[in-house]
PDB file of C-alpha atoms and ligand atoms in Angstrom:
ATOM      1  CA  UNK A   1     168.426 -43.084 -31.259  1.00  0.00           C
ATOM      2  CA  UNK A   2     168.887 -46.102 -33.145  1.00  0.00           C
ATOM      3  CA  UNK A   3     168.182 -49.588 -31.784  1.00  0.00           C
ATOM      4  CA  UNK A   4     172.097 -50.281 -31.332  1.00  0.00           C
ATOM      5  CA  UNK A   5     172.366 -47.648 -28.384  1.00  0.00           C
ATOM      6  CA  UNK A   6     171.007 -49.551 -25.453  1.00  0.00           C
ATOM      7  CA  UNK A   7     170.664 -48.045 -22.090  1.00  0.00           C
ATOM      8  CA  UNK A   8     170.687 -49.148 -18.313  1.00  0.00           C
ATOM      9  CA  UNK A   9     168.297 -47.654 -15.971  1.00  0.00           C
ATOM     10  CA  UNK A  10     170.929 -47.585 -13.049  1.00  0.00           C
ATOM     11  CA  UNK A  11     168.130 -47.030 -10.572  1.00  0.00           C
ATOM     12  CA  UNK A  12     164.552 -48.245 -10.937  1.00  0.00           C
ATOM     13  CA  UNK A  13     162.039 -49.830  -8.244  1.00  0.00           C
ATOM     14  CA  UNK A  14     160.353 -51.935 -10.903  1.00  0.00           C
ATOM     15  CA  UNK A  15     159.525 -54.468  -7.927  1.00  0.00           C
ATOM     16  CA  UNK A  16     157.413 -51.747  -6.388  1.00  0.00           C
ATOM     17  CA  UNK A  17     153.707 -52.517  -5.861  1.00  0.00           C
ATOM     18  CA  UNK A  18     152.745 -49.676  -8.316  1.00  0.00           C
ATOM     19  CA  UNK A  19     154.009 -52.116 -11.349  1.00  0.00           C
ATOM     20  CA  UNK A  20     152.353 -55.280  -9.797  1.00  0.00           C
ATOM     21  CA  UNK A  21     149.410 -55.306 -12.476  1.00  0.00           C
ATOM     22  CA  UNK A  22     151.486 -54.519 -15.697  1.00  0.00           C
ATOM     23  CA  UNK A  23     155.148 -55.070 -15.061  1.00  0.00           C
ATOM     24  CA  UNK A  24     155.508 -57.210 -18.282  1.00  0.00           C
ATOM     25  CA  UNK A  25     154.159 -54.438 -20.434  1.00  0.00           C
ATOM     26  CA  UNK A  26     156.281 -51.776 -18.506  1.00  0.00           C
ATOM     27  CA  UNK A  27     159.411 -53.940 -19.199  1.00  0.00           C
ATOM     28  CA  UNK A  28     158.379 -54.439 -22.882  1.00  0.00           C
ATOM     29  CA  UNK A  29     158.075 -50.695 -23.261  1.00  0.00           C
ATOM     30  CA  UNK A  30     161.509 -50.074 -21.730  1.00  0.00           C
ATOM     31  CA  UNK A  31     163.028 -52.618 -24.096  1.00  0.00           C
ATOM     32  CA  UNK A  32     161.272 -50.963 -27.022  1.00  0.00           C
ATOM     33  CA  UNK A  33     162.792 -47.572 -26.025  1.00  0.00           C
ATOM     34  CA  UNK A  34     166.349 -49.327 -25.822  1.00  0.00           C
ATOM     35  CA  UNK A  35     166.306 -49.694 -21.947  1.00  0.00           C
ATOM     36  CA  UNK A  36     167.484 -53.201 -21.934  1.00  0.00           C
ATOM     37  CA  UNK A  37     168.820 -53.396 -18.357  1.00  0.00           C
ATOM     38  CA  UNK A  38     167.830 -51.968 -14.954  1.00  0.00           C
ATOM     39  CA  UNK A  39     169.619 -51.994 -11.575  1.00  0.00           C
ATOM     40  CA  UNK A  40     166.844 -52.392  -8.894  1.00  0.00           C
ATOM     41  CA  UNK A  41     167.849 -51.338  -5.436  1.00  0.00           C
ATOM     42  CA  UNK A  42     165.994 -52.545  -2.398  1.00  0.00           C
ATOM     43  CA  UNK A  43     164.184 -50.304   0.380  1.00  0.00           C
ATOM     44  CA  UNK A  44     163.478 -52.594   3.212  1.00  0.00           C
ATOM     45  CA  UNK A  45     164.445 -56.076   4.648  1.00  0.00           C
ATOM     46  CA  UNK A  46     161.106 -57.473   4.188  1.00  0.00           C
ATOM     47  CA  UNK A  47     160.952 -56.653   0.507  1.00  0.00           C
ATOM     48  CA  UNK A  48     164.319 -58.437  -0.367  1.00  0.00           C
ATOM     49  CA  UNK A  49     162.536 -61.773  -1.324  1.00  0.00           C
ATOM     50  CA  UNK A  50     159.959 -60.090  -3.633  1.00  0.00           C
ATOM     51  CA  UNK A  51     162.787 -58.220  -5.324  1.00  0.00           C
ATOM     52  CA  UNK A  52     164.800 -61.351  -5.866  1.00  0.00           C
ATOM     53  CA  UNK A  53     161.819 -62.942  -7.397  1.00  0.00           C
ATOM     54  CA  UNK A  54     160.874 -60.127  -9.873  1.00  0.00           C
ATOM     55  CA  UNK A  55     164.595 -59.851 -11.061  1.00  0.00           C
ATOM     56  CA  UNK A  56     164.735 -63.613 -11.609  1.00  0.00           C
ATOM     57  CA  UNK A  57     161.516 -63.594 -13.582  1.00  0.00           C
ATOM     58  CA  UNK A  58     162.449 -61.143 -16.152  1.00  0.00           C
ATOM     59  CA  UNK A  59     165.768 -60.667 -18.159  1.00  0.00           C
ATOM     60  CA  UNK A  60     167.927 -57.548 -17.700  1.00  0.00           C
ATOM     61  CA  UNK A  61     166.987 -56.891 -14.045  1.00  0.00           C
ATOM     62  CA  UNK A  62     169.639 -56.794 -11.433  1.00  0.00           C
ATOM     63  CA  UNK A  63     168.931 -56.477  -7.866  1.00  0.00           C
ATOM     64  CA  UNK A  64     170.796 -54.698  -5.118  1.00  0.00           C
ATOM     65  CA  UNK A  65     170.172 -55.095  -1.318  1.00  0.00           C
ATOM     66  CA  UNK A  66     170.130 -52.431   1.234  1.00  0.00           C
ATOM     67  CA  UNK A  67     168.039 -50.389   3.768  1.00  0.00           C
ATOM     68  CA  UNK A  68     166.793 -47.018   2.459  1.00  0.00           C
ATOM     69  CA  UNK A  69     167.101 -44.048   4.920  1.00  0.00           C
ATOM     70  CA  UNK A  70     163.321 -42.669   4.203  1.00  0.00           C
ATOM     71  CA  UNK A  71     162.132 -46.217   5.352  1.00  0.00           C
ATOM     72  CA  UNK A  72     163.775 -45.774   8.905  1.00  0.00           C
ATOM     73  CA  UNK A  73     160.992 -46.619  10.859  1.00  0.00           C
ATOM     74  CA  UNK A  74     160.872 -50.331   9.143  1.00  0.00           C
ATOM     75  CA  UNK A  75     164.472 -50.890  10.017  1.00  0.00           C
ATOM     76  CA  UNK A  76     165.910 -52.824  12.980  1.00  0.00           C
ATOM     77  CA  UNK A  77     169.364 -53.462  14.049  1.00  0.00           C
ATOM     78  CA  UNK A  78     169.165 -57.221  13.291  1.00  0.00           C
ATOM     79  CA  UNK A  79     168.220 -56.218   9.455  1.00  0.00           C
ATOM     80  CA  UNK A  80     171.870 -55.335   9.100  1.00  0.00           C
ATOM     81  CA  UNK A  81     172.796 -58.850   9.821  1.00  0.00           C
ATOM     82  CA  UNK A  82     170.094 -60.043   7.532  1.00  0.00           C
ATOM     83  CA  UNK A  83     171.503 -57.769   4.877  1.00  0.00           C
ATOM     84  CA  UNK A  84     174.924 -59.114   5.315  1.00  0.00           C
ATOM     85  CA  UNK A  85     173.532 -62.746   4.878  1.00  0.00           C
ATOM     86  CA  UNK A  86     171.813 -61.650   1.670  1.00  0.00           C
ATOM     87  CA  UNK A  87     174.996 -60.057   0.410  1.00  0.00           C
ATOM     88  CA  UNK A  88     176.805 -63.355   1.207  1.00  0.00           C
ATOM     89  CA  UNK A  89     174.298 -65.794  -0.302  1.00  0.00           C
ATOM     90  CA  UNK A  90     173.076 -63.774  -3.217  1.00  0.00           C
ATOM     91  CA  UNK A  91     176.249 -62.075  -4.311  1.00  0.00           C
ATOM     92  CA  UNK A  92     174.532 -58.970  -5.965  1.00  0.00           C
ATOM     93  CA  UNK A  93     176.254 -56.484  -8.031  1.00  0.00           C
ATOM     94  CA  UNK A  94     175.715 -53.626  -5.405  1.00  0.00           C
ATOM     95  CA  UNK A  95     174.753 -52.757  -2.032  1.00  0.00           C
ATOM     96  CA  UNK A  96     171.826 -50.272  -1.982  1.00  0.00           C
ATOM     97  CA  UNK A  97     169.828 -48.334  -1.635  1.00  0.00           C
ATOM     98  CA  UNK A  98     171.307 -46.764   1.632  1.00  0.00           C
ATOM     99  CA  UNK A  99     172.072 -43.147   2.561  1.00  0.00           C
ATOM    100  CA  UNK A 100     170.913 -40.128   4.354  1.00  0.00           C
ATOM    101  CA  UNK A 101     167.637 -38.111   3.946  1.00  0.00           C
ATOM    102  CA  UNK A 102     167.864 -34.673   5.831  1.00  0.00           C
ATOM    103  CA  UNK A 103     164.876 -33.424   3.844  1.00  0.00           C
ATOM    104  CA  UNK A 104     162.085 -35.432   5.383  1.00  0.00           C
ATOM    105  CA  UNK A 105     161.126 -33.957   8.801  1.00  0.00           C
ATOM    106  CA  UNK A 106     161.370 -36.269  11.813  1.00  0.00           C
ATOM    107  CA  UNK A 107     163.764 -38.936  10.498  1.00  0.00           C
ATOM    108  CA  UNK A 108     166.393 -39.156  13.482  1.00  0.00           C
ATOM    109  CA  UNK A 109     169.715 -38.353  11.990  1.00  0.00           C
ATOM    110  CA  UNK A 110     171.618 -40.290  14.523  1.00  0.00           C
ATOM    111  CA  UNK A 111     169.678 -43.488  13.537  1.00  0.00           C
ATOM    112  CA  UNK A 112     170.086 -42.868   9.817  1.00  0.00           C
ATOM    113  CA  UNK A 113     173.872 -42.580  10.376  1.00  0.00           C
ATOM    114  CA  UNK A 114     173.896 -45.875  12.260  1.00  0.00           C
ATOM    115  CA  UNK A 115     172.419 -47.771   9.121  1.00  0.00           C
ATOM    116  CA  UNK A 116     174.236 -45.846   6.635  1.00  0.00           C
ATOM    117  CA  UNK A 117     177.721 -46.048   8.409  1.00  0.00           C
ATOM    118  CA  UNK A 118     177.362 -49.840   8.769  1.00  0.00           C
ATOM    119  CA  UNK A 119     176.192 -50.551   5.207  1.00  0.00           C
ATOM    120  CA  UNK A 120     179.087 -48.554   3.995  1.00  0.00           C
ATOM    121  CA  UNK A 121     181.268 -50.772   5.950  1.00  0.00           C
ATOM    122  CA  UNK A 122     179.415 -53.756   4.657  1.00  0.00           C
ATOM    123  CA  UNK A 123     180.031 -52.596   0.990  1.00  0.00           C
ATOM    124  CA  UNK A 124     183.792 -52.427   1.790  1.00  0.00           C
ATOM    125  CA  UNK A 125     183.760 -55.796   3.460  1.00  0.00           C
ATOM    126  CA  UNK A 126     181.960 -57.374   0.559  1.00  0.00           C
ATOM    127  CA  UNK A 127     183.803 -55.338  -1.922  1.00  0.00           C
ATOM    128  CA  UNK A 128     180.620 -54.042  -3.518  1.00  0.00           C
ATOM    129  CA  UNK A 129     179.735 -50.590  -5.099  1.00  0.00           C
ATOM    130  CA  UNK A 130     177.161 -48.704  -3.250  1.00  0.00           C
ATOM    131  CA  UNK A 131     174.109 -46.946  -4.202  1.00  0.00           C
ATOM    132  CA  UNK A 132     173.512 -43.858  -2.086  1.00  0.00           C
ATOM    133  CA  UNK A 133     170.509 -41.704  -1.590  1.00  0.00           C
ATOM    134  CA  UNK A 134     171.768 -38.391  -0.338  1.00  0.00           C
ATOM    135  CA  UNK A 135     168.701 -35.842  -0.333  1.00  0.00           C
ATOM    136  CA  UNK A 136     169.937 -32.483   1.290  1.00  0.00           C
ATOM    137  CA  UNK A 137     172.726 -34.340   2.683  1.00  0.00           C
ATOM    138  CA  UNK A 138     175.383 -34.586   0.147  1.00  0.00           C
ATOM    139  CA  UNK A 139     178.172 -33.144   2.343  1.00  0.00           C
ATOM    140  CA  UNK A 140     177.471 -35.597   4.989  1.00  0.00           C
ATOM    141  CA  UNK A 141     177.426 -38.450   2.524  1.00  0.00           C
ATOM    142  CA  UNK A 142     180.783 -37.528   1.135  1.00  0.00           C
ATOM    143  CA  UNK A 143     182.138 -37.230   4.806  1.00  0.00           C
ATOM    144  CA  UNK A 144     180.848 -40.682   5.429  1.00  0.00           C
ATOM    145  CA  UNK A 145     182.179 -42.277   2.190  1.00  0.00           C
ATOM    146  CA  UNK A 146     185.848 -40.567   3.109  1.00  0.00           C
ATOM    147  CA  UNK A 147     185.572 -41.886   6.630  1.00  0.00           C
ATOM    148  CA  UNK A 148     184.937 -45.602   5.555  1.00  0.00           C
ATOM    149  CA  UNK A 149     187.406 -45.312   2.650  1.00  0.00           C
ATOM    150  CA  UNK A 150     188.108 -47.580  -0.205  1.00  0.00           C
ATOM    151  CA  UNK A 151     184.557 -47.402  -1.641  1.00  0.00           C
ATOM    152  CA  UNK A 152     183.092 -46.904  -5.061  1.00  0.00           C
ATOM    153  CA  UNK A 153     179.470 -46.209  -6.082  1.00  0.00           C
ATOM    154  CA  UNK A 154     176.869 -43.838  -7.271  1.00  0.00           C
ATOM    155  CA  UNK A 155     174.913 -40.941  -5.570  1.00  0.00           C
ATOM    156  CA  UNK A 156     171.597 -41.251  -7.099  1.00  0.00           C
ATOM    157  CA  UNK A 157     169.299 -38.419  -8.079  1.00  0.00           C
ATOM    158  CA  UNK A 158     171.968 -35.943  -7.413  1.00  0.00           C
ATOM    159  CA  UNK A 159     170.704 -32.532  -6.662  1.00  0.00           C
ATOM    160  CA  UNK A 160     173.555 -30.886  -4.829  1.00  0.00           C
ATOM    161  CA  UNK A 161     176.017 -27.969  -6.071  1.00  0.00           C
ATOM    162  CA  UNK A 162     178.708 -28.152  -8.571  1.00  0.00           C
ATOM    163  CA  UNK A 163     181.187 -28.375  -5.634  1.00  0.00           C
ATOM    164  CA  UNK A 164     179.545 -31.155  -3.980  1.00  0.00           C
ATOM    165  CA  UNK A 165     179.444 -33.037  -7.347  1.00  0.00           C
ATOM    166  CA  UNK A 166     183.133 -32.355  -7.685  1.00  0.00           C
ATOM    167  CA  UNK A 167     183.815 -33.730  -4.237  1.00  0.00           C
ATOM    168  CA  UNK A 168     182.145 -37.077  -5.191  1.00  0.00           C
ATOM    169  CA  UNK A 169     183.792 -37.692  -8.545  1.00  0.00           C
ATOM    170  CA  UNK A 170     187.152 -36.862  -7.008  1.00  0.00           C
ATOM    171  CA  UNK A 171     186.422 -39.831  -4.847  1.00  0.00           C
ATOM    172  CA  UNK A 172     185.699 -41.658  -7.947  1.00  0.00           C
ATOM    173  CA  UNK A 173     181.902 -41.674  -7.276  1.00  0.00           C
ATOM    174  CA  UNK A 174     179.425 -41.622 -10.192  1.00  0.00           C
ATOM    175  CA  UNK A 175     176.498 -39.029 -10.323  1.00  0.00           C
ATOM    176  CA  UNK A 176     173.137 -40.391 -11.045  1.00  0.00           C
ATOM    177  CA  UNK A 177     170.932 -38.184 -13.124  1.00  0.00           C
ATOM    178  CA  UNK A 178     167.083 -38.747 -13.927  1.00  0.00           C
ATOM    179  CA  UNK A 179     163.882 -36.928 -14.415  1.00  0.00           C
ATOM    180  CA  UNK A 180     164.602 -33.643 -12.598  1.00  0.00           C
ATOM    181  CA  UNK A 181     167.075 -32.710 -15.353  1.00  0.00           C
ATOM    182  CA  UNK A 182     164.115 -32.589 -17.837  1.00  0.00           C
ATOM    183  CA  UNK A 183     162.718 -29.508 -15.904  1.00  0.00           C
ATOM    184  CA  UNK A 184     163.934 -26.246 -17.287  1.00  0.00           C
ATOM    185  CA  UNK A 185     163.782 -24.545 -13.974  1.00  0.00           C
ATOM    186  CA  UNK A 186     166.425 -26.814 -12.614  1.00  0.00           C
ATOM    187  CA  UNK A 187     169.229 -24.315 -13.752  1.00  0.00           C
ATOM    188  CA  UNK A 188     171.926 -25.587 -11.163  1.00  0.00           C
ATOM    189  CA  UNK A 189     171.521 -29.139 -12.029  1.00  0.00           C
ATOM    190  CA  UNK A 190     171.364 -28.613 -15.620  1.00  0.00           C
ATOM    191  CA  UNK A 191     174.650 -26.571 -15.514  1.00  0.00           C
ATOM    192  CA  UNK A 192     176.365 -29.376 -13.698  1.00  0.00           C
ATOM    193  CA  UNK A 193     175.360 -31.892 -16.013  1.00  0.00           C
ATOM    194  CA  UNK A 194     176.203 -29.983 -19.117  1.00  0.00           C
ATOM    195  CA  UNK A 195     179.747 -29.270 -17.822  1.00  0.00           C
ATOM    196  CA  UNK A 196     180.561 -32.588 -15.878  1.00  0.00           C
ATOM    197  CA  UNK A 197     183.008 -35.139 -16.926  1.00  0.00           C
ATOM    198  CA  UNK A 198     180.831 -37.777 -18.824  1.00  0.00           C
ATOM    199  CA  UNK A 199     183.062 -40.560 -17.279  1.00  0.00           C
ATOM    200  CA  UNK A 200     181.139 -40.043 -14.039  1.00  0.00           C
ATOM    201  CA  UNK A 201     177.649 -39.876 -15.262  1.00  0.00           C
ATOM    202  CA  UNK A 202     175.045 -42.469 -14.921  1.00  0.00           C
ATOM    203  CA  UNK A 203     171.286 -42.244 -16.105  1.00  0.00           C
ATOM    204  CA  UNK A 204     168.328 -43.306 -14.065  1.00  0.00           C
ATOM    205  CA  UNK A 205     164.615 -42.947 -13.784  1.00  0.00           C
ATOM    206  CA  UNK A 206     163.866 -43.802 -10.038  1.00  0.00           C
ATOM    207  CA  UNK A 207     160.706 -45.122 -11.449  1.00  0.00           C
ATOM    208  CA  UNK A 208     157.725 -45.088 -10.212  1.00  0.00           C
ATOM    209  CA  UNK A 209     158.952 -41.771  -8.571  1.00  0.00           C
ATOM    210  CA  UNK A 210     160.489 -38.622 -10.056  1.00  0.00           C
ATOM    211  CA  UNK A 211     158.263 -38.204 -13.215  1.00  0.00           C
ATOM    212  CA  UNK A 212     159.833 -36.295 -16.112  1.00  0.00           C
ATOM    213  CA  UNK A 213     158.646 -32.946 -17.503  1.00  0.00           C
ATOM    214  CA  UNK A 214     155.327 -33.422 -19.272  1.00  0.00           C
ATOM    215  CA  UNK A 215     154.534 -36.358 -17.002  1.00  0.00           C
ATOM    216  CA  UNK A 216     153.865 -34.678 -13.671  1.00  0.00           C
ATOM    217  CA  UNK A 217     151.494 -36.467 -11.507  1.00  0.00           C
ATOM    218  CA  UNK A 218     151.927 -39.883 -13.353  1.00  0.00           C
ATOM    219  CA  UNK A 219     153.646 -42.906 -12.585  1.00  0.00           C
ATOM    220  CA  UNK A 220     157.428 -42.804 -13.927  1.00  0.00           C
ATOM    221  CA  UNK A 221     158.458 -45.786 -15.808  1.00  0.00           C
ATOM    222  CA  UNK A 222     162.072 -46.937 -17.206  1.00  0.00           C
ATOM    223  CA  UNK A 223     161.038 -46.507 -20.766  1.00  0.00           C
ATOM    224  CA  UNK A 224     161.400 -42.739 -20.250  1.00  0.00           C
ATOM    225  CA  UNK A 225     165.118 -43.039 -19.599  1.00  0.00           C
ATOM    226  CA  UNK A 226     165.365 -42.452 -23.284  1.00  0.00           C
ATOM    227  CA  UNK A 227     164.074 -38.895 -22.683  1.00  0.00           C
ATOM    228  CA  UNK A 228     166.636 -38.351 -19.888  1.00  0.00           C
ATOM    229  CA  UNK A 229     169.240 -39.213 -22.276  1.00  0.00           C
ATOM    230  CA  UNK A 230     168.178 -37.053 -25.240  1.00  0.00           C
ATOM    231  CA  UNK A 231     167.857 -34.191 -22.530  1.00  0.00           C
ATOM    232  CA  UNK A 232     171.281 -34.636 -21.249  1.00  0.00           C
ATOM    233  CA  UNK A 233     172.647 -35.036 -24.758  1.00  0.00           C
ATOM    234  CA  UNK A 234     171.099 -31.673 -25.783  1.00  0.00           C
ATOM    235  CA  UNK A 235     172.297 -29.949 -22.790  1.00  0.00           C
ATOM    236  CA  UNK A 236     175.999 -31.012 -23.537  1.00  0.00           C
ATOM    237  CA  UNK A 237     175.494 -30.446 -27.275  1.00  0.00           C
ATOM    238  CA  UNK A 238     176.357 -34.076 -27.837  1.00  0.00           C
ATOM    239  CA  UNK A 239     174.892 -36.825 -29.906  1.00  0.00           C
ATOM    240  CA  UNK A 240     172.497 -39.019 -27.848  1.00  0.00           C
ATOM    241  CA  UNK A 241     174.133 -41.987 -29.107  1.00  0.00           C
ATOM    242  CA  UNK A 242     177.250 -41.082 -27.518  1.00  0.00           C
ATOM    243  CA  UNK A 243     175.578 -40.207 -24.209  1.00  0.00           C
ATOM    244  CA  UNK A 244     174.025 -43.622 -24.346  1.00  0.00           C
ATOM    245  CA  UNK A 245     177.175 -45.583 -24.992  1.00  0.00           C
ATOM    246  CA  UNK A 246     179.274 -43.837 -22.425  1.00  0.00           C
ATOM    247  CA  UNK A 247     176.736 -43.907 -19.664  1.00  0.00           C
ATOM    248  CA  UNK A 248     176.027 -47.744 -20.431  1.00  0.00           C
ATOM    249  CA  UNK A 249     179.970 -48.304 -20.333  1.00  0.00           C
ATOM    250  CA  UNK A 250     180.201 -46.289 -16.975  1.00  0.00           C
ATOM    251  CA  UNK A 251     177.274 -48.438 -15.466  1.00  0.00           C
ATOM    252  CA  UNK A 252     179.069 -51.599 -16.719  1.00  0.00           C
ATOM    253  CA  UNK A 253     182.314 -50.376 -15.354  1.00  0.00           C
ATOM    254  CA  UNK A 254     180.923 -49.511 -11.834  1.00  0.00           C
ATOM    255  CA  UNK A 255     178.993 -52.852 -11.385  1.00  0.00           C
ATOM    256  CA  UNK A 256     181.203 -55.151 -13.305  1.00  0.00           C
ATOM    257  CA  UNK A 257     178.318 -56.016 -15.690  1.00  0.00           C
ATOM    258  CA  UNK A 258     179.555 -57.687 -18.832  1.00  0.00           C
ATOM    259  CA  UNK A 259     178.905 -55.822 -22.091  1.00  0.00           C
ATOM    260  CA  UNK A 260     175.676 -56.575 -23.690  1.00  0.00           C
ATOM    261  CA  UNK A 261     175.831 -58.471 -27.224  1.00  0.00           C
ATOM    262  CA  UNK A 262     172.991 -57.523 -29.288  1.00  0.00           C
TER     263      UNK A 262
HETATM  264 ZN1   ZN B   1     165.409 -45.242  -4.966  1.00  0.00          ZN
END
């Protein structure tokens, strides 16, 4: 891939403590690999300030604010009001990360819905795209998005069926694809990625989580988005440059990001 095709990591947790000791080097490696911008969604209310600081300190980092479903024990109803104040004051590009996780045992589903549904309403009120986590809950996510209505956004780390993906892009939602697609055994996901309309595809790493094939057990990092892009390109029989340009344009379109001038 030449230096001209830049990539946006549409989902990175570069603010996470895993990067506290060498964040500058990690960002440098990302830029060297053509990953010039990252969307950095929040997970809990008490990390909003650190997230804002990290994104202000480095170029190309864009924060989103939200309450992540797997951190349910950290959330309190007043955090929803606090989130609304952050959206009002900070004017982020997106609300997130929010959603439903029906994979992890013991996460109260009613409570998850309470936070998710209210955040979808906030996204509509503030006219913001929403970054959604939907592990083992893609149908419920789609139903909630439909119920609230007039929303746009991305379902990150998509791992559902072709029909579930289709339901999402029919609603105008993007499908976020990352490390899992690099595993040969991910037959269903690879088939979806090879045939889905390119106009709804976003690339992500979810760093430090979801390491790519060949990097199992290590900290994932945004530079590896380059490998996600080449995998997606080879699955589709297309030029990586084209995938990079198209997914970058998709991300810019969804988030209202200006085009980058080299
Ligand atoms: Zn995430």
